[in-house]
XYZ file of N, CA and C in Angstrom:
471
model
N -100.740 -101.324 -148.162
C -101.482 -100.796 -146.433
C -99.628 -101.139 -145.271
N -97.916 -100.883 -146.736
C -97.155 -100.988 -145.641
C -96.599 -99.526 -146.221
N -97.565 -98.661 -147.617
C -96.490 -97.977 -147.737
C -97.335 -96.611 -147.857
N -99.175 -97.039 -147.356
C -100.037 -95.314 -147.669
C -100.926 -96.134 -145.778
N -101.001 -94.890 -145.403
C -102.067 -94.973 -144.370
C -103.392 -95.460 -144.788
N -104.251 -96.943 -144.717
C -104.607 -97.784 -144.909
C -105.159 -98.262 -144.197
N -106.894 -98.144 -143.212
C -106.936 -98.311 -141.561
C -107.492 -100.076 -141.758
N -107.923 -100.648 -143.358
C -108.628 -101.744 -142.888
C -108.591 -102.020 -144.533
N -108.239 -103.705 -144.751
C -108.641 -103.808 -146.629
C -108.731 -104.760 -146.435
N -109.788 -105.063 -147.494
C -110.248 -106.587 -147.613
C -110.517 -107.294 -148.924
N -110.312 -108.412 -148.780
C -110.585 -109.153 -150.254
C -111.758 -110.182 -150.703
N -112.097 -110.556 -151.256
C -113.051 -110.837 -151.770
C -112.928 -112.729 -150.961
N -112.178 -113.267 -150.435
C -112.331 -113.941 -150.172
C -112.613 -114.015 -148.859
N -113.328 -113.349 -148.690
C -112.883 -112.921 -146.764
C -111.960 -112.577 -146.206
N -110.633 -112.351 -146.506
C -108.998 -111.651 -145.802
C -109.405 -110.352 -145.054
N -109.799 -110.143 -144.441
C -109.691 -108.543 -144.036
C -108.136 -108.504 -143.094
N -107.203 -107.094 -143.724
C -106.056 -107.379 -142.851
C -105.990 -105.576 -142.039
N -105.542 -105.903 -141.072
C -105.844 -104.355 -140.434
C -104.089 -103.186 -140.116
N -104.222 -102.256 -140.545
C -102.764 -100.981 -139.994
C -102.166 -101.378 -139.012
N -101.038 -101.531 -138.784
C -100.517 -101.571 -137.382
C -100.038 -103.140 -136.784
N -101.138 -104.008 -137.465
C -101.379 -104.981 -137.029
C -100.218 -105.932 -138.286
N -99.984 -107.367 -138.441
C -99.283 -107.949 -139.692
C -100.159 -107.807 -140.647
N -98.820 -107.079 -141.962
C -98.998 -106.679 -143.214
C -99.145 -108.075 -144.489
N -100.652 -108.481 -142.914
C -101.091 -109.747 -144.243
C -102.775 -109.770 -143.776
N -103.756 -110.695 -143.446
C -104.673 -111.662 -143.420
C -104.553 -112.276 -142.810
N -105.190 -112.110 -141.356
C -104.855 -112.731 -139.583
C -107.098 -112.775 -139.602
N -107.084 -114.572 -139.842
C -108.625 -114.990 -139.424
C -108.809 -114.764 -137.971
N -108.147 -114.779 -137.272
C -108.783 -114.883 -136.129
C -108.602 -113.892 -134.490
N -107.724 -112.125 -135.843
C -107.843 -111.289 -135.113
C -109.529 -111.709 -135.662
N -109.840 -111.618 -137.122
C -111.079 -110.664 -137.518
C -111.811 -111.209 -136.784
N -111.763 -112.434 -135.855
C -112.293 -113.386 -135.192
C -112.691 -112.647 -133.931
N -111.631 -112.660 -133.600
C -111.954 -111.793 -132.517
C -112.481 -110.425 -131.713
N -112.773 -109.390 -132.492
C -112.728 -107.912 -133.155
C -114.935 -108.351 -133.681
N -114.937 -109.502 -134.295
C -115.904 -109.391 -134.685
C -117.185 -109.889 -133.523
N -116.188 -110.861 -132.331
C -116.631 -111.718 -131.147
C -116.380 -110.339 -130.380
N -115.949 -109.249 -130.711
C -116.367 -108.595 -129.509
C -117.454 -107.257 -129.781
N -117.886 -106.615 -131.030
C -118.781 -106.153 -131.037
C -120.080 -107.027 -131.025
N -119.916 -107.861 -130.699
C -121.019 -109.088 -130.169
C -121.434 -108.470 -129.228
N -120.298 -109.061 -128.261
C -120.629 -109.181 -126.836
C -120.652 -107.955 -126.718
N -120.183 -106.319 -127.251
C -120.310 -105.304 -126.486
C -121.903 -104.795 -127.125
N -122.588 -105.155 -128.667
C -123.597 -104.598 -128.433
C -124.314 -105.281 -127.738
N -124.521 -106.756 -126.780
C -125.555 -107.743 -126.287
C -126.446 -107.563 -127.570
N -125.530 -108.384 -129.036
C -127.160 -108.701 -129.803
C -125.975 -109.784 -130.519
N -126.986 -110.589 -131.266
C -126.734 -111.149 -132.821
C -126.458 -111.161 -133.673
N -125.444 -111.300 -134.172
C -124.384 -111.023 -135.427
C -125.570 -111.354 -136.163
N -127.002 -111.137 -136.452
C -128.208 -110.920 -137.659
C -128.706 -109.597 -137.511
N -128.598 -110.068 -136.417
C -129.393 -108.775 -135.361
C -128.783 -107.250 -135.999
N -127.641 -107.631 -135.347
C -126.209 -106.079 -135.872
C -125.929 -106.095 -137.872
N -126.512 -106.464 -138.695
C -126.290 -106.356 -140.107
C -127.621 -106.001 -140.250
N -128.741 -106.534 -139.722
C -130.214 -105.255 -139.791
C -129.619 -104.488 -139.466
N -129.502 -104.254 -138.671
C -129.836 -102.360 -137.922
C -128.510 -101.999 -139.328
N -127.435 -102.229 -139.081
C -126.848 -101.947 -140.026
C -127.491 -101.431 -141.720
N -128.731 -102.489 -142.490
C -129.533 -102.374 -143.567
C -130.847 -101.442 -142.929
N -130.749 -101.064 -141.812
C -131.985 -100.748 -141.877
C -131.304 -98.629 -141.429
N -130.319 -98.224 -141.022
C -130.072 -97.197 -140.871
C -128.902 -97.298 -142.668
N -128.722 -97.752 -143.451
C -127.614 -97.667 -144.432
C -128.028 -98.145 -145.839
N -129.209 -98.672 -145.927
C -129.779 -99.237 -147.051
C -129.118 -100.594 -147.512
N -129.446 -101.636 -147.837
C -129.593 -102.722 -148.184
C -128.299 -103.113 -148.978
N -127.609 -103.427 -148.793
C -126.137 -103.787 -149.970
C -126.429 -105.162 -150.308
N -126.231 -105.479 -151.123
C -126.590 -106.357 -152.022
C -125.051 -107.067 -152.971
N -124.910 -107.957 -153.339
C -123.359 -108.690 -154.417
C -123.619 -109.431 -155.075
N -122.818 -109.582 -156.163
C -123.419 -110.422 -157.499
C -121.524 -110.854 -157.894
N -120.938 -112.070 -158.624
C -120.055 -111.995 -159.213
C -120.251 -113.144 -160.679
N -120.327 -113.456 -161.772
C -119.945 -113.907 -163.033
C -118.754 -114.061 -162.926
N -119.042 -115.427 -163.708
C -117.035 -114.886 -164.514
C -117.597 -116.384 -165.397
N -116.974 -115.392 -166.351
C -116.910 -116.004 -167.595
C -115.767 -116.421 -168.218
N -115.627 -117.834 -168.160
C -114.389 -118.812 -169.421
C -114.731 -117.947 -170.865
N -113.616 -117.649 -171.311
C -113.550 -117.031 -172.701
C -112.160 -116.908 -173.060
N -112.111 -117.214 -174.436
C -111.011 -116.906 -174.894
C -110.381 -115.569 -174.198
N -108.462 -115.599 -174.610
C -107.405 -114.464 -174.799
C -108.038 -113.471 -174.947
N -108.462 -113.913 -175.613
C -108.222 -112.203 -177.215
C -109.661 -111.915 -176.790
N -111.203 -112.692 -176.740
C -111.870 -111.892 -176.346
C -112.179 -111.707 -175.213
N -111.733 -111.693 -174.341
C -111.233 -111.655 -173.077
C -110.524 -109.851 -172.687
N -109.217 -109.662 -173.500
C -108.318 -108.576 -173.218
C -109.690 -107.866 -174.635
N -110.121 -108.650 -175.275
C -110.297 -106.902 -176.653
C -111.881 -106.365 -175.698
N -112.136 -107.266 -174.746
C -114.151 -106.757 -173.667
C -113.346 -105.598 -172.972
N -111.887 -105.730 -172.438
C -111.492 -104.954 -171.635
C -111.419 -103.812 -171.957
N -110.788 -104.232 -173.965
C -110.116 -103.020 -174.471
C -111.266 -102.342 -174.535
N -111.941 -102.611 -175.220
C -113.757 -102.038 -175.341
C -114.877 -101.173 -174.244
N -114.240 -101.490 -173.215
C -114.820 -100.897 -171.869
C -114.016 -99.681 -171.435
N -113.142 -99.561 -171.739
C -111.978 -98.486 -171.494
C -112.355 -97.428 -173.009
N -112.303 -98.027 -173.975
C -112.686 -97.055 -174.340
C -113.950 -96.422 -174.571
N -114.564 -97.149 -174.096
C -116.106 -96.469 -174.868
C -116.598 -96.503 -173.861
N -117.349 -95.034 -173.579
C -118.333 -95.093 -171.452
C -119.644 -95.207 -172.067
N -119.540 -96.996 -171.724
C -120.642 -97.759 -171.752
C -121.776 -97.886 -169.534
N -120.931 -96.143 -169.720
C -122.039 -96.194 -168.472
C -123.400 -95.849 -168.347
N -123.726 -95.399 -169.967
C -125.558 -95.118 -169.930
C -125.773 -96.683 -170.445
N -125.375 -97.654 -170.678
C -125.630 -98.932 -171.360
C -126.517 -99.439 -169.390
N -125.420 -99.423 -168.778
C -124.720 -100.556 -168.078
C -125.655 -99.543 -166.567
N -126.184 -98.168 -166.767
C -126.434 -97.638 -165.196
C -126.996 -96.222 -166.062
N -128.365 -96.640 -166.788
C -128.921 -95.986 -167.608
C -129.976 -95.245 -166.664
N -130.678 -95.455 -165.289
C -131.452 -94.390 -164.835
C -130.571 -93.640 -163.786
N -129.175 -93.669 -163.636
C -128.614 -93.069 -163.216
C -127.963 -91.373 -163.998
N -127.732 -90.492 -163.874
C -127.303 -89.289 -164.159
C -126.016 -88.745 -164.210
N -125.610 -89.215 -162.837
C -124.782 -88.732 -162.019
C -123.211 -89.841 -161.655
N -122.025 -90.096 -162.528
C -120.947 -90.423 -162.207
C -120.734 -90.405 -160.981
N -119.892 -90.826 -160.342
C -118.589 -90.639 -158.632
C -117.786 -90.700 -159.577
N -117.088 -91.775 -160.547
C -115.693 -91.953 -161.243
C -115.800 -93.142 -162.308
N -114.634 -92.807 -162.818
C -114.795 -94.387 -163.742
C -113.258 -94.477 -163.489
N -112.623 -96.377 -163.785
C -111.632 -96.349 -163.247
C -111.273 -97.333 -163.690
N -109.991 -97.656 -164.609
C -109.343 -98.444 -165.117
C -107.860 -99.301 -165.192
N -107.630 -100.393 -164.847
C -106.166 -100.353 -165.234
C -105.921 -100.784 -166.116
N -104.428 -101.648 -166.001
C -104.226 -102.692 -167.341
C -105.056 -104.266 -167.709
N -106.171 -104.743 -166.473
C -106.906 -105.571 -166.183
C -108.240 -105.283 -166.367
N -108.997 -104.013 -165.759
C -110.113 -104.234 -165.665
C -110.141 -102.935 -165.505
N -111.852 -102.783 -166.189
C -112.281 -101.390 -165.654
C -113.709 -101.222 -164.860
N -113.770 -100.135 -164.012
C -114.973 -100.039 -163.121
C -115.504 -98.941 -163.161
N -117.296 -98.571 -162.941
C -117.710 -97.871 -162.674
C -118.699 -97.361 -161.311
N -118.906 -96.266 -160.755
C -119.004 -96.267 -159.795
C -120.104 -94.918 -160.463
N -121.415 -95.067 -159.509
C -122.691 -94.432 -159.556
C -123.359 -94.045 -158.603
N -123.798 -92.967 -158.467
C -124.906 -92.702 -156.994
C -126.359 -91.858 -157.747
N -127.336 -92.470 -157.453
C -128.931 -91.719 -157.901
C -128.790 -90.749 -157.502
N -129.926 -90.064 -158.242
C -130.316 -88.188 -158.212
C -130.611 -88.335 -156.862
N -132.202 -89.252 -156.605
C -133.156 -89.264 -155.711
C -132.259 -89.731 -154.216
N -133.118 -89.409 -152.738
C -132.480 -90.036 -151.807
C -132.504 -91.566 -151.742
N -133.713 -92.228 -152.378
C -133.478 -93.498 -152.113
C -132.738 -94.420 -153.594
N -132.047 -93.402 -154.497
C -130.489 -94.306 -155.401
C -129.492 -94.346 -155.083
N -129.247 -92.482 -153.401
C -128.241 -92.750 -153.536
C -127.318 -93.261 -153.287
N -127.532 -94.843 -152.724
C -126.382 -95.963 -152.639
C -125.769 -96.010 -153.877
N -124.444 -96.627 -153.623
C -123.299 -95.688 -154.255
C -123.653 -97.852 -155.215
N -123.687 -97.473 -155.877
C -123.703 -99.006 -156.941
C -122.237 -98.747 -157.529
N -122.040 -100.071 -157.912
C -120.317 -99.684 -158.358
C -120.987 -101.782 -159.454
N -119.851 -101.059 -160.587
C -119.492 -103.111 -161.962
C -118.556 -102.845 -162.165
N -117.451 -103.850 -161.866
C -116.038 -103.861 -162.603
C -116.065 -105.286 -163.302
N -114.601 -104.675 -164.418
C -114.795 -105.790 -165.141
C -113.108 -106.195 -165.191
N -112.561 -107.392 -164.628
C -112.248 -107.842 -164.615
C -110.668 -108.755 -164.941
N -109.912 -108.072 -165.858
C -109.617 -110.385 -167.037
C -108.939 -111.079 -165.753
N -108.404 -112.431 -165.660
C -107.839 -112.913 -165.037
C -105.656 -112.460 -165.649
N -105.495 -112.360 -165.303
C -103.852 -112.586 -165.706
C -103.166 -114.082 -165.141
N -103.893 -115.082 -165.643
C -103.538 -116.540 -165.256
C -103.997 -117.698 -166.196
N -105.668 -116.861 -166.772
C -105.924 -118.614 -167.022
C -107.465 -117.475 -167.248
N -108.245 -117.970 -169.262
C -108.900 -117.338 -170.213
C -110.251 -117.286 -169.425
N -110.057 -116.402 -168.385
C -111.324 -116.003 -167.430
C -111.385 -114.272 -167.109
N -112.809 -114.391 -167.342
C -113.154 -112.957 -167.279
C -113.618 -112.832 -165.914
N -113.678 -112.028 -164.722
C -114.821 -111.828 -163.295
C -115.555 -110.455 -163.898
N -116.991 -110.533 -163.556
C -117.415 -109.106 -163.213
C -118.083 -109.776 -162.111
N -118.113 -107.811 -161.205
C -118.410 -107.965 -160.033
C -119.518 -107.135 -160.369
N -120.404 -106.464 -159.452
C -121.224 -106.221 -158.725
C -121.542 -105.630 -157.843
N -122.417 -104.269 -157.200
C -122.632 -104.488 -155.666
C -124.082 -103.192 -155.829
N -124.992 -103.667 -155.527
C -126.312 -102.040 -155.384
C -126.887 -102.547 -154.347
N -127.926 -101.836 -154.468
C -128.724 -101.813 -152.977
C -130.196 -102.593 -153.342
N -130.067 -103.344 -154.322
C -130.541 -105.119 -154.234
C -130.518 -106.135 -155.109
N -131.570 -106.970 -155.132
C -131.109 -108.090 -155.938
C -131.214 -108.492 -157.320
N -132.497 -107.490 -157.775
C -132.878 -107.031 -158.321
C -131.561 -106.675 -160.129
N -131.418 -105.180 -158.831
C -130.340 -105.093 -159.098
C -129.296 -105.266 -160.057
N -128.660 -105.695 -159.143
C -127.493 -106.516 -159.026
C -127.235 -107.392 -160.453
N -128.662 -108.686 -160.781
C -129.125 -109.306 -161.112
C -128.804 -108.689 -162.694
N -129.853 -107.481 -162.953
C -129.610 -106.551 -164.149
C -128.401 -106.336 -164.519
N -127.860 -105.450 -163.533
C -126.443 -104.981 -164.060
C -125.183 -105.954 -164.548
N -125.572 -107.941 -163.574
C -124.056 -108.626 -164.500
C -125.296 -109.167 -165.717
N -126.355 -109.591 -165.709
C -126.911 -109.529 -167.339
C -126.274 -108.867 -168.305
N -126.182 -107.387 -167.854
C -126.584 -106.567 -168.534
C -124.695 -105.961 -169.488
N -123.799 -107.087 -168.316
C -122.320 -106.802 -168.133
C -121.753 -108.094 -169.238
N -122.843 -109.598 -168.665
C -122.234 -109.930 -169.214
C -121.750 -110.657 -170.825
N -122.826 -109.382 -171.918
C -123.128 -109.650 -172.664
C -122.350 -108.540 -173.484
N -121.066 -108.358 -172.832
C -119.926 -107.262 -172.914
C -119.246 -108.032 -174.557
N -118.194 -109.023 -173.705
C -117.628 -110.066 -174.324
C -117.908 -110.224 -175.986
């Protein structure tokens, strides 16, 4: 955030940081911003979330942790990079927005072709650099889709 024009950044643990503020997460600022939105909208938080889902669709997220030996973990990431596993993980989708990888991860992102499937779905395989662990993350438009993709990815190692 210090080097690029990034307005907001978040992480899995719930930390959110904002540009032109502290170059770190700030829970107090986040709580105040959320309280301000609730006050301005005059609705409880649950209703605000329901309104977002009504306008943009359901949002579901899941993660599994695989405690596996280092060689298996590193082999899984290498295979994910070498192979086009998109058809395995997203057989119902014909268009992929991107595939990206780093030294320790591989990510696929897709969008469906019809209006009901246009919401973005992604799957991330991330090897821990400090322990024998591979995390598999997924976000999609239904709990069923997330569960299906996570279970499919579980068999990769």
